[in-house]
XYZ file of C-alpha atoms in Angstrom:
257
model
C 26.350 -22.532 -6.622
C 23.375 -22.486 -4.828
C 22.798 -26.443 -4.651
C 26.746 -26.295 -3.355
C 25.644 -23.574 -0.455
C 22.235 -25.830 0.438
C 24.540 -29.246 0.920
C 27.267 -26.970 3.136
C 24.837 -25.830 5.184
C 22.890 -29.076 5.431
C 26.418 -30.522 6.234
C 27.823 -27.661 8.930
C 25.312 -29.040 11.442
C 26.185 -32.896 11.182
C 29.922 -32.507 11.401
C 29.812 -30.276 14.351
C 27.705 -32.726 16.172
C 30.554 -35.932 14.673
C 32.893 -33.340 16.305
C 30.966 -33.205 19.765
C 31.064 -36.990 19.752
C 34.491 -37.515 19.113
C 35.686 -35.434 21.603
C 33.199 -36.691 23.825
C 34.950 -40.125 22.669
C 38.134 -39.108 23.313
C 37.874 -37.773 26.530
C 36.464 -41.168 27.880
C 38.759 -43.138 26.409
C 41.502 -41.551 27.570
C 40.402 -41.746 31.235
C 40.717 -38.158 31.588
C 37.245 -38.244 33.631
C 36.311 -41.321 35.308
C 33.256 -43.339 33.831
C 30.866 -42.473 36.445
C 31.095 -38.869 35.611
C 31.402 -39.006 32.440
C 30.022 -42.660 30.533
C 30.904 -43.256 27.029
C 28.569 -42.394 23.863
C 29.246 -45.827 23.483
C 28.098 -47.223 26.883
C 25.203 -44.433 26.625
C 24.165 -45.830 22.909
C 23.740 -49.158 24.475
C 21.531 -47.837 27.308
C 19.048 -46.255 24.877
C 18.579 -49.662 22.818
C 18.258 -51.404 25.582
C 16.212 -49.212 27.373
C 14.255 -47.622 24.593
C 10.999 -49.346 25.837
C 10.775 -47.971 29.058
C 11.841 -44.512 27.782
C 8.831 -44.592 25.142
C 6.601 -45.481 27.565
C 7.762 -42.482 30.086
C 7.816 -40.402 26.802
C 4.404 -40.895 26.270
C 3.231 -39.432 29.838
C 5.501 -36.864 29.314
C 4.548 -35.538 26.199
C 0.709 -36.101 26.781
C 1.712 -33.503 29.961
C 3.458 -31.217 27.339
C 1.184 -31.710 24.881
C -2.017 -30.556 26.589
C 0.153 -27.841 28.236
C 1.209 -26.691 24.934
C -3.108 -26.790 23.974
C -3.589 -24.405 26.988
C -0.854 -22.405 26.309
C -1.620 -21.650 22.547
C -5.509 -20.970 23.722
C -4.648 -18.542 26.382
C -2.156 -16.914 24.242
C -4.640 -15.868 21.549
C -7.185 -14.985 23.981
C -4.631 -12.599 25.950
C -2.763 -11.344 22.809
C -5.870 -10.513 20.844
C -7.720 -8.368 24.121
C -3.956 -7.032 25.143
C -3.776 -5.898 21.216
C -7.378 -4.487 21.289
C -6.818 -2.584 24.914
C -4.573 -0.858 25.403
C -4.702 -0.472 29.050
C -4.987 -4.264 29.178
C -1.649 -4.352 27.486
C -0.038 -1.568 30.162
C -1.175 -3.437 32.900
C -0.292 -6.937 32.006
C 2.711 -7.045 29.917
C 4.722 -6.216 33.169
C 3.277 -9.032 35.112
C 3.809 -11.527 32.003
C 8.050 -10.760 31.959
C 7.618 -11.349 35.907
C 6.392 -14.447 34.793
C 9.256 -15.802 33.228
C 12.079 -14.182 35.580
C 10.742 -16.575 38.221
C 13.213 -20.201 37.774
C 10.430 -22.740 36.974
C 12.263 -24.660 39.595
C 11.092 -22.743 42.536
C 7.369 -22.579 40.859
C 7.716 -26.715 40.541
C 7.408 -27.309 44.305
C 4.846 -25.225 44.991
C 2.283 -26.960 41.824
C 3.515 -30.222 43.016
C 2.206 -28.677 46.933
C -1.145 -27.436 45.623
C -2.313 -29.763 43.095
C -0.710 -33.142 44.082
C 1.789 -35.549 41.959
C -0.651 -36.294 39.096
C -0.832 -34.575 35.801
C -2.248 -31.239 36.751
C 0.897 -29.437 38.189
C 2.662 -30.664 35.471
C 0.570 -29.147 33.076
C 0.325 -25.898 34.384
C 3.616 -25.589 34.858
C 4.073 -26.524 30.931
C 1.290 -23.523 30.688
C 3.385 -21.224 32.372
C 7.023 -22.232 30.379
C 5.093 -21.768 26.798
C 2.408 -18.854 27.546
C 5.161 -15.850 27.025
C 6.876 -16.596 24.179
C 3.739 -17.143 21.608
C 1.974 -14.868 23.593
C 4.864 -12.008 22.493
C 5.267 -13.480 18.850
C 1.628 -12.917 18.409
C 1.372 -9.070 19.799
C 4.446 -8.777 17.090
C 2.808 -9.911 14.711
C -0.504 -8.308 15.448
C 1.387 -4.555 15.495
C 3.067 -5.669 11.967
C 0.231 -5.472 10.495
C 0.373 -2.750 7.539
C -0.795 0.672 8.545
C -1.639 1.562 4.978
C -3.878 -1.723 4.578
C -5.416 -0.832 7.589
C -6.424 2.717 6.579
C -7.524 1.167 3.478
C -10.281 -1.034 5.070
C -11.124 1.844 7.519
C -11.887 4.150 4.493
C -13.914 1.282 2.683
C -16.046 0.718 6.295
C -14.512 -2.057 7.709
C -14.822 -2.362 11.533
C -12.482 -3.835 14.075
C -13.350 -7.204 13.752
C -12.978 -7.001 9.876
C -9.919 -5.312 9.913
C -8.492 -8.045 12.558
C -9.378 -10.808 10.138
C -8.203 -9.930 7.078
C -4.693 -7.396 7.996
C -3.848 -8.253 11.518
C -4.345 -11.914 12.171
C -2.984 -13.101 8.548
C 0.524 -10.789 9.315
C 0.714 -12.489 12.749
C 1.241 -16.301 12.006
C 4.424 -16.135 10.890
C 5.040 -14.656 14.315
C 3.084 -17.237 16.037
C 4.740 -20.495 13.999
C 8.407 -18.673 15.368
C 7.115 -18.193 18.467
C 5.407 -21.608 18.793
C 8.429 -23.413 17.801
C 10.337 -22.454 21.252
C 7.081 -23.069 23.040
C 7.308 -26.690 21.701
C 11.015 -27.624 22.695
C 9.686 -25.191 26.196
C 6.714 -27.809 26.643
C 8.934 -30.905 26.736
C 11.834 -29.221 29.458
C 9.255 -27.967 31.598
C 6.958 -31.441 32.021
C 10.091 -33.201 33.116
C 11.266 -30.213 35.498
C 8.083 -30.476 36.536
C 8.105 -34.628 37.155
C 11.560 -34.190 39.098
C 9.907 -32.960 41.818
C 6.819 -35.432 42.529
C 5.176 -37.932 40.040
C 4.771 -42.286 39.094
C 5.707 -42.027 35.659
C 7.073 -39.509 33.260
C 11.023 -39.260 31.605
C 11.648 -36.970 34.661
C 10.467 -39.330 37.240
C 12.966 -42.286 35.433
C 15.388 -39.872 35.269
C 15.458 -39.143 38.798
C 15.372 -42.688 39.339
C 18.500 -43.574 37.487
C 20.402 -40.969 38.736
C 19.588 -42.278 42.467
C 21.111 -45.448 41.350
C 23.854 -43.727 39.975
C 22.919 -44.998 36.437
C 24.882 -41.986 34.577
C 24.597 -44.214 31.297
C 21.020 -44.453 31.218
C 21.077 -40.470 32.475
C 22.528 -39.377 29.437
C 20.246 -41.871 27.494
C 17.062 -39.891 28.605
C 18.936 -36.509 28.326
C 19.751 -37.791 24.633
C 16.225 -39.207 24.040
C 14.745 -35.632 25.708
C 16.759 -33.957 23.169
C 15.399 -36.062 19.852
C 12.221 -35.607 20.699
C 12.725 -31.727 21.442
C 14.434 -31.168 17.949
C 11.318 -33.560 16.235
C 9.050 -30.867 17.755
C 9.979 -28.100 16.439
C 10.910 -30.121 13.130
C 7.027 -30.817 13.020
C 6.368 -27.349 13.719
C 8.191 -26.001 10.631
C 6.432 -28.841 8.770
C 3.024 -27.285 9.720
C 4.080 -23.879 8.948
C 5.401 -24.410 5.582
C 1.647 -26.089 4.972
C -0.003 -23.385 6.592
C 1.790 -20.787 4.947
C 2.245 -22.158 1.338
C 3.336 -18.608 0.038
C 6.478 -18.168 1.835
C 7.800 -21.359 -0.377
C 6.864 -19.526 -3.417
C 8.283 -16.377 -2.306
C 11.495 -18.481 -1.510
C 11.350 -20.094 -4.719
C 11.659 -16.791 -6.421
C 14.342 -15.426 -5.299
């Protein structure tokens, strides 16, 4: 019964995608939307063979953008979370200006990088900082305020200090919190170097896709939006990977049941 429930699920995902492309199919082939507005999964198959090249070599600025972004991001999220956990006061004063943060479109920030810090990597970047900062930051002050209370009292009556206390109750309970929190961050880091590459830039999947689409390319659009997409999903794929080898007792735990 169970093997029967894991190959349904396993299956759920594929077939609703089959179904996605078939209508997608259908609707082109049908002419119910004209091929420059809509190109076929066919035509936009054909794009990303023969274009797969040039998209790995965009990908690779891209994600060396989202990838050092993502660095910066995880850094600055442990330094704030821990000191925001520790102080209170730090955590009144800038938890407000963190959600303001992310109710500002990255869109309008974009311009303004690309203004102050040129078309090379560095507004990119930051702008990656900014799109994955909040949510592992957030995961991480969850997880640090899951911590058990009664473990905590435990090491307090035994004479463990802060630091002590953090290192063996409150960081451990947090990194389930930070792999779930880290996994949006990833798929974030990828969206917000090519918003980021729209607006200014030489290479990079957003600069070739703003080329294509001035040439009215729509078959080779979709191809990056597709190839965006895979890489996205391997992301946070490779994320789960890691925490399943960082956290080797959740499999156990799983195994039990």
């Amino acid at each position: 019964m169970r093997k029967l429930q894991s190959i349904t699920n396993k299956l759920a995902p594929v077939l609703a995608i089959a179904a996605v492309l078939l209508i997608w199919l259908s609707v082109t082939e049908s002419k119910v939307m004209p091929a420059y507005m809509l190109p076929s999964p066919v035509d936009v198959c054909k794009a990303l063979v023969s274009d797969f090249g040039t998209l790995m070599e965009h990908a690779a600025v891209t994600l060396t953008e989202a990838f050092a972004g993502l660095g910066i991001g995880i850094l600055l999220s442990f330094v704030i979370a821990t000191l925001m956990d520790r102080f209170n006061f730090l955590y009144k004063a800038l938890y407000p200006l963190m959600v303001i943060t992310q109710t500002i479109p990255t869109v309008a920030i974009a311009p303004l990088l690309v203004l102050w810090m040129g078309f090379d990597m560095a507004p990119k970047i930051t702008l990656v900082v900014i799109t994955t900062f909040f949510p592992i930051t957030v995961s991480l002050l969850d997880g640090y305020r899951s911590a058990d209370p009664d473990a905590i009292a435990l090491l307090r009556s035994m004479g463990a200090g802060k630091f002590q206390i953090f290192r063996y109750i409150k960081f451990p309970s947090s990194i389930g919190h930070f792999f779930s929190g880290l996994r949006v961050s990833a798929s974030y880091s990828v969206v917000g170097a090519v918003i980021a590459e729209w607006l200014g830039g030489f290479e990079g999947l957003g600069v070739y896709m703003t080329r294509v689409r001035k040439a009215y390319a729509f078959d080779k659009m979709f191809a990056v939006i597709i190839f965006i997409i895979v890489v996205s999903l391997l992301l946070m794929l490779l994320v789960s990977v890691i925490r399943k080898l960082s956290m080797p007792w959740e499999r156990k735990g799983e195994n039990k049941r």
